[in-house]
Coordinates of C-alpha atoms in Angstrom, one line a residue:
Chain X
M1308 CA 59.9 19.0 16.2
F1309 CA 56.2 18.5 16.5
S1310 CA 54.5 21.8 17.3
I1311 CA 51.0 21.7 19.0
D1312 CA 50.9 25.4 18.5
V1313 CA 51.1 25.2 14.7
A1314 CA 48.4 22.7 14.7
L1315 CA 46.1 24.7 16.9
K1316 CA 46.7 27.8 15.0
S1317 CA 45.9 26.2 11.7
L1318 CA 42.7 24.5 13.1
P1319 CA 40.3 27.4 12.5
L1320 CA 41.5 27.7 8.9
L1321 CA 41.2 24.0 8.3
L1322 CA 37.9 23.8 9.9
G1323 CA 36.7 26.5 7.6
A1324 CA 37.9 24.6 4.6
S1325 CA 36.5 21.3 5.9
V1326 CA 32.9 23.0 5.4
W1327 CA 33.7 22.9 1.7
T1328 CA 34.8 19.3 2.0
I1329 CA 31.5 18.5 3.6
V1330 CA 29.5 20.5 1.1
Y1331 CA 31.3 19.0 -1.9
S1332 CA 31.2 15.4 -0.7
L1333 CA 27.6 15.3 0.6
S1334 CA 26.2 17.2 -2.5
S1335 CA 28.0 14.8 -4.8
V1336 CA 26.5 11.8 -2.8
A1337 CA 23.1 13.4 -3.0
I1338 CA 23.4 14.0 -6.8
G1339 CA 25.1 10.6 -7.3
F1340 CA 22.2 8.9 -5.4
C1341 CA 19.8 10.3 -8.0
I1342 CA 22.0 9.3 -10.8
G1343 CA 22.6 5.9 -9.2
T1344 CA 18.9 5.3 -8.7
L1345 CA 18.1 6.1 -12.3
M1346 CA 21.0 4.0 -13.6
C1347 CA 20.0 1.1 -11.3
A1348 CA 16.4 1.3 -12.6
A1349 CA 17.8 1.5 -16.1
G1350 CA 19.9 -1.5 -15.6
L1351 CA 17.0 -3.6 -14.4
S1352 CA 14.6 -2.4 -17.0
Q1353 CA 13.2 -4.4 -20.0
S1354 CA 14.8 -2.2 -22.6
P1355 CA 18.1 -3.5 -24.0
V1356 CA 19.1 0.1 -24.9
L1357 CA 18.7 1.3 -21.3
R1358 CA 20.4 -1.7 -19.9
G1359 CA 23.3 -1.1 -22.2
I1360 CA 23.6 2.6 -21.2
A1361 CA 23.6 1.6 -17.6
A1362 CA 26.2 -1.1 -18.1
F1363 CA 28.5 1.3 -19.9
Y1364 CA 28.1 4.0 -17.3
V1365 CA 28.9 1.7 -14.4
S1366 CA 31.8 0.1 -16.0
F1367 CA 33.3 3.4 -17.1
F1368 CA 33.0 5.2 -13.8
R1369 CA 34.1 2.2 -11.7
G1370 CA 36.9 1.2 -14.1
V1371 CA 38.7 4.6 -14.5
P1372 CA 40.5 6.1 -11.5
L1373 CA 38.7 9.0 -10.0
L1374 CA 41.8 11.2 -10.3
V1375 CA 41.9 10.6 -14.0
Q1376 CA 38.2 11.3 -14.3
L1377 CA 38.7 14.6 -12.4
L1378 CA 41.7 15.6 -14.7
L1379 CA 39.6 14.6 -17.8
S1380 CA 36.7 16.8 -16.8
Y1381 CA 39.1 19.6 -15.8
Y1382 CA 40.9 19.7 -19.2
C1383 CA 38.2 18.3 -21.6
L1384 CA 35.1 20.2 -20.6
P1385 CA 36.6 23.6 -21.8
L1386 CA 37.7 21.9 -25.0
I1387 CA 34.1 21.0 -25.8
G1388 CA 32.9 24.5 -25.0
I1389 CA 31.6 23.8 -21.5
N1390 CA 32.9 26.5 -19.1
V1391 CA 31.9 25.9 -15.6
P1392 CA 33.6 26.7 -12.3
S1393 CA 36.1 23.9 -11.5
S1394 CA 34.2 23.2 -8.2
V1395 CA 31.1 22.5 -10.3
A1396 CA 33.0 20.2 -12.7
A1397 CA 34.6 18.5 -9.7
V1398 CA 31.3 17.9 -7.9
G1399 CA 29.8 16.6 -11.0
T1400 CA 32.6 14.1 -11.6
L1401 CA 32.4 13.0 -7.9
A1402 CA 28.6 12.6 -8.4
L1403 CA 29.0 10.6 -11.6
C1404 CA 31.7 8.4 -9.9
T1405 CA 29.8 7.6 -6.7
G1406 CA 26.6 7.2 -8.8
A1407 CA 28.1 4.2 -10.4
Y1408 CA 28.9 2.6 -7.1
I1409 CA 25.5 3.5 -5.7
A1410 CA 23.8 2.0 -8.7
E1411 CA 25.5 -1.3 -8.0
I1412 CA 24.7 -1.0 -4.2
L1413 CA 21.1 -0.3 -4.9
R1414 CA 20.7 -3.2 -7.4
G1415 CA 21.0 -5.8 -4.7
G1416 CA 18.3 -3.8 -2.8
F1417 CA 16.0 -3.6 -5.7
L1418 CA 16.3 -7.2 -6.5
G1419 CA 15.3 -8.0 -2.8
I1420 CA 12.0 -6.3 -3.0
P1421 CA 9.2 -8.8 -3.2
A1422 CA 7.4 -8.7 -6.6
G1423 CA 4.1 -8.5 -4.7
L1424 CA 4.8 -5.1 -3.2
I1425 CA 5.1 -3.7 -6.7
E1426 CA 2.0 -5.5 -7.9
A1427 CA 0.1 -4.0 -4.9
A1428 CA 1.3 -0.5 -5.9
R1429 CA 0.3 -1.1 -9.5
M1430 CA -3.2 -2.3 -8.4
V1431 CA -4.0 0.8 -6.5
G1432 CA -2.9 3.0 -9.5
L1433 CA 0.6 4.3 -8.6
S1434 CA 2.6 5.5 -11.6
R1435 CA 5.9 4.0 -12.6
A1436 CA 7.7 7.0 -11.2
Q1437 CA 5.7 6.9 -7.9
I1438 CA 6.4 3.2 -7.5
L1439 CA 10.1 3.9 -7.9
T1440 CA 10.3 6.9 -5.4
R1441 CA 7.8 5.7 -2.9
I1442 CA 8.2 2.0 -2.8
E1443 CA 11.3 0.8 -4.5
V1444 CA 13.8 3.4 -3.4
P1445 CA 12.8 3.6 0.3
M1446 CA 12.9 -0.3 0.4
A1447 CA 16.2 -0.6 -1.4
V1448 CA 17.7 2.1 0.9
R1449 CA 16.5 0.0 3.9
F1450 CA 18.1 -3.0 2.6
T1451 CA 21.5 -1.4 1.7
L1452 CA 21.9 1.4 4.3
P1453 CA 25.1 0.1 5.7
S1454 CA 26.7 0.1 2.2
L1455 CA 25.4 3.5 1.4
V1456 CA 26.9 4.9 4.7
N1457 CA 30.1 3.3 3.7
E1458 CA 30.0 4.8 0.3
T1459 CA 29.4 8.3 1.8
T1460 CA 32.4 8.0 4.0
M1461 CA 34.5 6.9 0.9
M1462 CA 33.3 10.0 -0.9
V1463 CA 34.3 12.3 1.9
K1464 CA 37.8 10.9 1.7
A1465 CA 37.8 10.9 -2.2
S1466 CA 36.9 14.5 -2.2
S1467 CA 40.4 15.2 -1.1
L1468 CA 41.4 14.4 -4.8
I1469 CA 39.7 17.5 -6.1
S1470 CA 42.4 19.4 -4.7
V1471 CA 44.4 18.5 -7.8
V1472 CA 42.1 20.5 -10.0
G1473 CA 42.5 23.6 -7.9
V1474 CA 39.4 23.5 -5.9
L1475 CA 39.7 24.8 -2.3
E1476 CA 38.8 22.2 0.3
L1477 CA 40.4 20.7 3.4
T1478 CA 43.3 18.9 1.6
R1479 CA 44.0 21.8 -0.8
L1480 CA 44.2 24.3 2.2
A1481 CA 46.3 21.9 4.1
Q1482 CA 48.8 21.7 1.3
N1483 CA 48.9 25.6 1.0
I1484 CA 49.4 26.0 4.8
A1485 CA 52.0 23.2 4.9
T1486 CA 54.1 24.7 2.1
S1487 CA 54.0 28.2 3.7
T1488 CA 54.8 27.1 7.2
F1489 CA 57.1 24.2 6.5
Q1490 CA 55.3 22.2 9.2
P1491 CA 53.6 19.6 7.1
L1492 CA 53.3 16.9 9.8
E1493 CA 51.2 19.1 12.1
I1494 CA 49.0 20.5 9.3
Y1495 CA 48.3 17.1 7.7
L1496 CA 47.8 15.4 11.1
T1497 CA 45.2 18.0 11.9
A1498 CA 43.6 17.7 8.5
G1499 CA 43.4 13.8 9.0
V1500 CA 41.8 14.2 12.4
I1501 CA 39.1 16.5 10.9
Y1502 CA 38.4 13.9 8.1
F1503 CA 38.2 11.2 10.8
V1504 CA 35.6 13.3 12.8
I1505 CA 33.5 14.1 9.8
N1506 CA 33.2 10.3 8.9
A1507 CA 32.6 9.4 12.6
A1508 CA 29.7 11.8 12.5
I1509 CA 28.3 10.4 9.3
T1510 CA 28.6 6.9 10.7
F1511 CA 26.8 7.9 13.8
V1512 CA 24.0 9.5 11.8
G1513 CA 23.8 6.4 9.8
S1514 CA 23.3 4.2 12.9
L1515 CA 20.6 6.5 14.1
V1516 CA 18.8 6.1 10.8
E1517 CA 19.2 2.4 10.9
R1518 CA 17.7 2.4 14.5
G1519 CA 14.8 4.5 13.2
F1520 CA 14.2 1.8 10.4
R1521 CA 14.3 -1.0 13.1
A1522 CA 11.3 0.6 14.7
E1523 CA 9.3 -0.6 11.6
K1524 CA 10.2 -4.2 12.5
A1525 CA 8.5 -6.2 15.0
A1526 CA 8.2 -4.4 18.4
Chain I
M33 CA -21.9 1.0 -26.2
S34 CA -23.9 3.8 -24.7
E35 CA -24.2 4.7 -21.1
Q36 CA -27.7 3.4 -21.0
T37 CA -26.8 -0.2 -21.6
A38 CA -24.1 0.2 -18.9
A39 CA -26.8 0.6 -16.3
G40 CA -28.5 -2.5 -17.6
G41 CA -27.5 -6.1 -17.6
R42 CA -23.9 -5.6 -18.7
P43 CA -21.6 -7.7 -16.7
I44 CA -18.8 -5.8 -14.6
I45 CA -16.3 -8.4 -15.8
D46 CA -16.5 -10.3 -19.0
V47 CA -14.0 -12.8 -19.9
K48 CA -14.2 -14.2 -23.3
G49 CA -12.2 -17.1 -24.6
V50 CA -9.1 -16.3 -22.5
W51 CA -5.9 -18.4 -23.0
K52 CA -2.8 -17.9 -21.0
R53 CA 0.4 -19.6 -21.9
F54 CA 3.7 -19.5 -19.9
G55 CA 6.2 -20.7 -22.6
T56 CA 4.8 -23.8 -24.0
V57 CA 2.5 -24.5 -21.1
D58 CA -1.2 -23.6 -21.6
V59 CA -2.4 -22.6 -18.1
L60 CA -5.8 -21.2 -19.2
K61 CA -7.5 -22.8 -22.1
G62 CA -10.4 -20.8 -23.3
I63 CA -12.1 -19.3 -20.3
D64 CA -15.5 -17.7 -20.5
L65 CA -16.8 -16.1 -17.4
S66 CA -19.0 -13.1 -16.7
I67 CA -19.6 -11.4 -13.3
Q68 CA -22.6 -9.3 -12.8
K69 CA -22.9 -6.4 -10.4
S70 CA -23.1 -7.4 -6.7
E71 CA -22.5 -10.9 -7.5
V72 CA -20.0 -13.0 -5.5
T73 CA -18.2 -15.5 -7.6
C74 CA -16.1 -18.1 -5.8
I75 CA -13.4 -19.7 -7.9
I76 CA -12.3 -23.1 -6.6
G77 CA -10.0 -25.9 -8.0
P78 CA -6.9 -27.9 -7.4
S79 CA -3.6 -26.1 -7.1
G80 CA -2.1 -25.6 -10.5
S81 CA -5.4 -25.6 -12.1
G82 CA -5.1 -21.9 -13.2
K83 CA -7.6 -20.3 -10.8
S84 CA -5.1 -17.7 -9.5
T85 CA -3.8 -17.1 -13.0
L86 CA -7.3 -16.2 -14.2
L87 CA -7.7 -13.8 -11.4
R88 CA -4.4 -12.2 -12.2
C89 CA -5.3 -12.0 -15.8
I90 CA -8.5 -10.1 -14.9
A91 CA -6.3 -7.7 -12.9
F92 CA -3.8 -7.6 -15.8
L93 CA -1.0 -8.6 -13.4
E94 CA -0.6 -11.2 -16.1
E95 CA -0.9 -10.5 -19.8
Y96 CA -3.3 -13.0 -21.3
S97 CA -2.3 -14.5 -24.5
E98 CA -5.6 -14.7 -26.3
G99 CA -9.2 -13.7 -25.9
E100 CA -10.7 -10.7 -24.4
I101 CA -11.4 -9.4 -20.9
Y102 CA -13.8 -6.5 -20.5
I103 CA -14.0 -4.4 -17.4
E104 CA -17.3 -2.5 -17.3
G105 CA -17.3 -2.7 -21.1
E106 CA -13.8 -1.6 -21.7
L107 CA -11.2 -4.0 -23.3
L108 CA -8.4 -4.5 -20.7
G109 CA -4.8 -4.3 -21.7
F110 CA -5.2 -4.3 -25.4
S111 CA -6.6 -2.3 -28.3
L112 CA -8.2 -4.0 -31.3
E113 CA -7.3 -2.5 -34.7
N114 CA -8.6 -4.4 -37.7
G115 CA -8.9 -7.5 -35.6
K116 CA -5.3 -7.3 -34.4
R117 CA -4.7 -6.6 -30.8
R118 CA -2.1 -4.3 -29.6
R119 CA -0.8 -3.9 -26.1
V120 CA -1.8 -0.5 -24.7
S121 CA 0.3 1.7 -22.4
D122 CA 0.7 1.0 -18.6
A123 CA -1.2 4.2 -18.0
E124 CA -4.1 3.1 -20.1
V125 CA -4.1 -0.3 -18.3
A126 CA -4.3 1.5 -15.0
R127 CA -7.2 3.7 -16.3
V128 CA -9.3 0.7 -17.4
R129 CA -8.7 -1.2 -14.1
R130 CA -9.1 1.8 -11.8
N131 CA -12.2 0.3 -10.4
V132 CA -10.7 -3.1 -9.7
G133 CA -9.5 -3.8 -6.2
F134 CA -7.1 -6.6 -5.5
V135 CA -6.3 -8.5 -2.3
F136 CA -3.2 -10.8 -2.3
Q137 CA -2.5 -14.0 -0.7
Q138 CA 0.6 -12.6 0.9
F139 CA -1.0 -9.3 1.9
N140 CA 1.7 -7.3 0.2
L141 CA 1.6 -4.3 2.6
W142 CA 4.4 -2.0 2.2
P143 CA 6.6 -2.7 5.3
H144 CA 8.0 0.9 5.5
M145 CA 4.7 2.4 6.0
T146 CA 2.2 2.2 8.8
A147 CA -1.2 0.6 8.5
L148 CA -2.8 4.1 8.0
E149 CA -0.1 5.0 5.5
N150 CA -0.6 1.9 3.5
V151 CA -4.2 2.9 3.0
A152 CA -3.7 6.7 2.7
A153 CA -0.6 6.8 0.4
P154 CA -2.4 5.5 -2.7
L155 CA -5.2 8.0 -2.1
R156 CA -2.8 10.9 -2.2
L157 CA -0.6 9.5 -4.9
A158 CA -3.0 7.9 -7.3
R159 CA -6.0 10.1 -6.7
G160 CA -4.4 13.4 -5.6
I161 CA -6.5 13.6 -2.5
P162 CA -5.0 16.1 0.1
R163 CA -3.1 14.6 3.0
E164 CA -5.7 15.3 5.6
D165 CA -8.7 14.0 3.7
A166 CA -6.7 11.0 2.7
A167 CA -5.8 10.2 6.2
K168 CA -9.4 10.7 7.3
R169 CA -10.7 8.4 4.7
A170 CA -8.0 5.8 5.5
R171 CA -9.0 5.8 9.2
A172 CA -12.6 5.2 8.2
M173 CA -11.5 2.3 6.1
L174 CA -9.4 0.8 8.9
D175 CA -12.4 1.3 11.2
K176 CA -14.5 -0.6 8.7
V177 CA -12.2 -3.7 8.9
G178 CA -12.0 -3.3 12.7
L179 CA -8.5 -2.0 12.9
S180 CA -8.7 1.7 13.9
A181 CA -6.8 1.0 17.0
R182 CA -3.8 -0.3 15.0
A183 CA -3.6 2.6 12.6
D184 CA 0.0 3.5 13.6
A185 CA 1.4 0.0 13.7
Y186 CA 3.8 -1.2 11.0
P187 CA 2.9 -4.4 9.1
S188 CA 5.5 -6.4 10.9
Q189 CA 3.8 -5.5 14.2
L190 CA 0.4 -7.0 13.0
S191 CA -0.8 -10.5 12.9
G192 CA -1.4 -12.1 9.5
G193 CA -5.2 -11.6 9.9
Q194 CA -4.8 -8.0 10.7
Q195 CA -2.4 -7.4 7.8
Q196 CA -4.8 -8.9 5.4
R197 CA -7.7 -6.7 6.8
V198 CA -5.4 -3.7 6.1
G199 CA -4.9 -5.1 2.6
I200 CA -8.6 -5.2 2.2
A201 CA -9.0 -1.6 3.6
R202 CA -6.3 -0.4 1.2
A203 CA -8.2 -1.8 -1.8
L204 CA -11.5 -0.6 -0.5
A205 CA -10.2 2.9 0.0
M206 CA -10.0 3.3 -3.8
E207 CA -13.8 2.8 -4.0
P208 CA -13.6 -0.1 -6.4
H209 CA -16.5 -1.5 -8.2
I210 CA -15.3 -5.0 -7.9
M211 CA -12.9 -6.7 -5.5
L212 CA -10.7 -9.6 -6.5
F213 CA -9.4 -11.8 -3.8
D214 CA -6.5 -14.2 -4.5
E215 CA -6.6 -16.9 -1.8
P216 CA -7.0 -14.2 0.9
T217 CA -6.8 -16.7 3.8
S218 CA -4.3 -19.2 2.5
A219 CA -1.3 -17.8 4.2
L220 CA -3.1 -17.3 7.5
D221 CA -2.9 -19.4 10.6
P222 CA -6.2 -21.3 11.0
E223 CA -7.4 -19.3 14.0
L224 CA -7.0 -16.1 12.0
V225 CA -9.0 -17.1 9.0
G226 CA -12.4 -16.2 10.6
E227 CA -11.7 -12.5 11.1
V228 CA -10.9 -12.1 7.3
L229 CA -13.8 -14.1 6.1
Q230 CA -16.0 -12.0 8.4
V231 CA -14.8 -8.8 6.7
M232 CA -15.5 -10.4 3.3
R233 CA -19.0 -11.6 4.3
D234 CA -19.8 -8.1 5.4
L235 CA -18.6 -6.8 2.1
A236 CA -20.7 -9.2 0.2
R237 CA -23.7 -8.3 2.3
E238 CA -23.2 -4.6 1.4
G239 CA -23.5 -5.6 -2.3
M240 CA -19.9 -5.5 -3.3
T241 CA -19.1 -7.4 -6.5
M242 CA -16.5 -10.0 -5.6
A243 CA -14.4 -12.7 -7.3
V244 CA -12.7 -14.9 -4.7
V245 CA -10.2 -17.6 -5.4
T246 CA -10.3 -19.7 -2.3
H247 CA -10.0 -23.0 -0.6
E248 CA -12.6 -22.1 2.1
M249 CA -15.5 -24.2 0.8
G250 CA -17.7 -23.2 3.7
F251 CA -17.4 -19.5 2.7
A252 CA -18.1 -20.4 -0.9
A253 CA -21.1 -22.4 0.0
Q254 CA -22.6 -19.7 2.3
V255 CA -21.6 -16.6 0.5
A256 CA -21.2 -17.2 -3.2
D257 CA -23.9 -16.6 -5.8
K258 CA -21.8 -18.6 -8.2
V259 CA -19.2 -21.2 -7.8
V260 CA -16.8 -21.9 -10.6
F261 CA -14.6 -25.1 -10.6
I262 CA -11.5 -24.7 -12.7
D263 CA -9.6 -27.8 -13.6
R264 CA -6.6 -28.1 -15.9
G265 CA -7.1 -24.6 -17.2
V266 CA -10.8 -24.9 -18.2
I267 CA -14.0 -24.1 -16.3
A268 CA -15.2 -27.7 -15.7
V269 CA -18.3 -26.8 -13.6
S270 CA -20.0 -23.6 -12.7
G271 CA -23.3 -22.8 -11.1
S272 CA -24.9 -22.0 -7.8
P273 CA -23.3 -23.5 -4.7
E274 CA -26.0 -26.1 -4.5
Q275 CA -25.4 -27.1 -8.2
V276 CA -21.7 -27.3 -7.7
F277 CA -21.3 -28.8 -4.2
R278 CA -24.3 -31.0 -4.0
D279 CA -25.8 -31.8 -7.4
N280 CA -23.0 -32.0 -9.8
D281 CA -21.3 -35.4 -10.5
N282 CA -18.2 -34.4 -12.5
P283 CA -15.7 -36.9 -11.3
R284 CA -12.8 -34.5 -11.0
L285 CA -15.0 -32.1 -8.9
R286 CA -16.2 -35.0 -6.6
Q287 CA -12.6 -36.0 -6.1
F288 CA -11.5 -32.5 -5.4
L289 CA -14.2 -32.1 -2.8
Q290 CA -13.6 -35.4 -1.4
N291 CA -9.9 -34.5 -0.8
Y292 CA -10.9 -31.3 0.8
F293 CA -13.4 -33.0 3.0
E294 CA -11.0 -35.7 4.1
R295 CA -8.3 -33.2 4.9
N296 CA -10.7 -31.4 7.2
V297 CA -12.3 -34.2 9.0
F298 CA -10.6 -35.0 12.2
W299 CA -13.4 -36.8 14.0
Q300 CA -15.1 -39.8 12.6
S301 CA -17.7 -41.8 14.5
G302 CA -19.7 -44.1 12.4
D303 CA -22.4 -42.2 10.4
E304 CA -22.7 -39.4 12.9
T305 CA -21.2 -36.2 11.9
P306 CA -19.7 -34.2 14.6
A307 CA -21.4 -30.9 15.4
D308 CA -18.3 -28.9 14.5
A309 CA -17.4 -30.7 11.4
P310 CA -16.7 -28.2 8.5
A311 CA -19.7 -27.2 6.7
L312 CA -19.5 -28.3 3.2

């Protein structure tokens, strides 16, 4: 029997937990964006060492399932003497994982930047770091925004995996409520709707940003 | 060298025996060129002759393979130790060429910044000038090139001529001692060439030291103090506009000028030259 009542009663609790889902997924995308930018720049650099590091990083974090990565960090970090809260380890792992994908997304954007724009920046004395943050990243983001928004929604969904390492977020709480109320259908359906709404909001914000960028094009 | 000689007759740019190779192709084969303060040097020549490469070497956008380029007495891009040259750091390159402004054929404005931002951002980032002062100076520069009304437009909303004037304003804002122009009007529709050349004429009149790679022979004839004809990687002819355009009989130069003239003649009536024929 489907009970609307159970779904409605669980809603406030699930909404509370969804805040953590948003915090974990968006912070891992933000950190992952920085990692991805650096790895992308490393992958396109002159140095064979940097290129090697970037290639290994991307192939590892794209090649190993995120769930395995989470379990590895959960069990291995304490072994090598790193004791951090499991939420921190989980966000770190999510960030490293999405960073690999973002590095690949940005690569196309970086390669699309006309060389002359970089030369112009060098000629007015911008440093390498300033060129990266003020010219290359803003332009690459404009070229790749739809893919970046897509990656963000993927991470919102992937954050449900961190429930297996005991971090409280939307899926973990839904599991807890489901096992105590014996009403899994209502609870998981509610959780699913919340994920959907979060991602709808992210997509909407993405389209607003895209419209903002379009203002820079011919009026 | 001491500071006293700097104020004397030392050239702002001194190019000595510069070679540039791309793989096995020699693009520049021993270029010697010096540019004095307030001098306007126009560099002409067939396409593929190496004139743009020379300008890009002077800006160190290309690493030259051999020879020396001095900017206000300082060796650009390399250090000499026991006769061996070593590439210096990017920061050191930037320091030596800090007084060199560059204007590109393709304008190269940053499309995500407004005209004002394109001029103001380098002032803030490279010179550390506070936001408000940078914006004020950027506005003054846009005003100088006649574009203060378009300060808030993005490059894509500007005509080619306007974009190039912003490009000039961006370079000028850094208060360069020399401006390098790499075919500044070649990407422009013909009716937009004039507004850019006018800005460059005004600059020359103010005493700016300029090196201009150009196909605008009229501009070269009127404005240049020195015209340099580059052919197949060497300076084949150099001198005053009169010496180069009128008096020299180098066959390659005559052929080059003839081609240029024929391309631009659209009216021929016997021996009479139409009033609006391009000045050569």
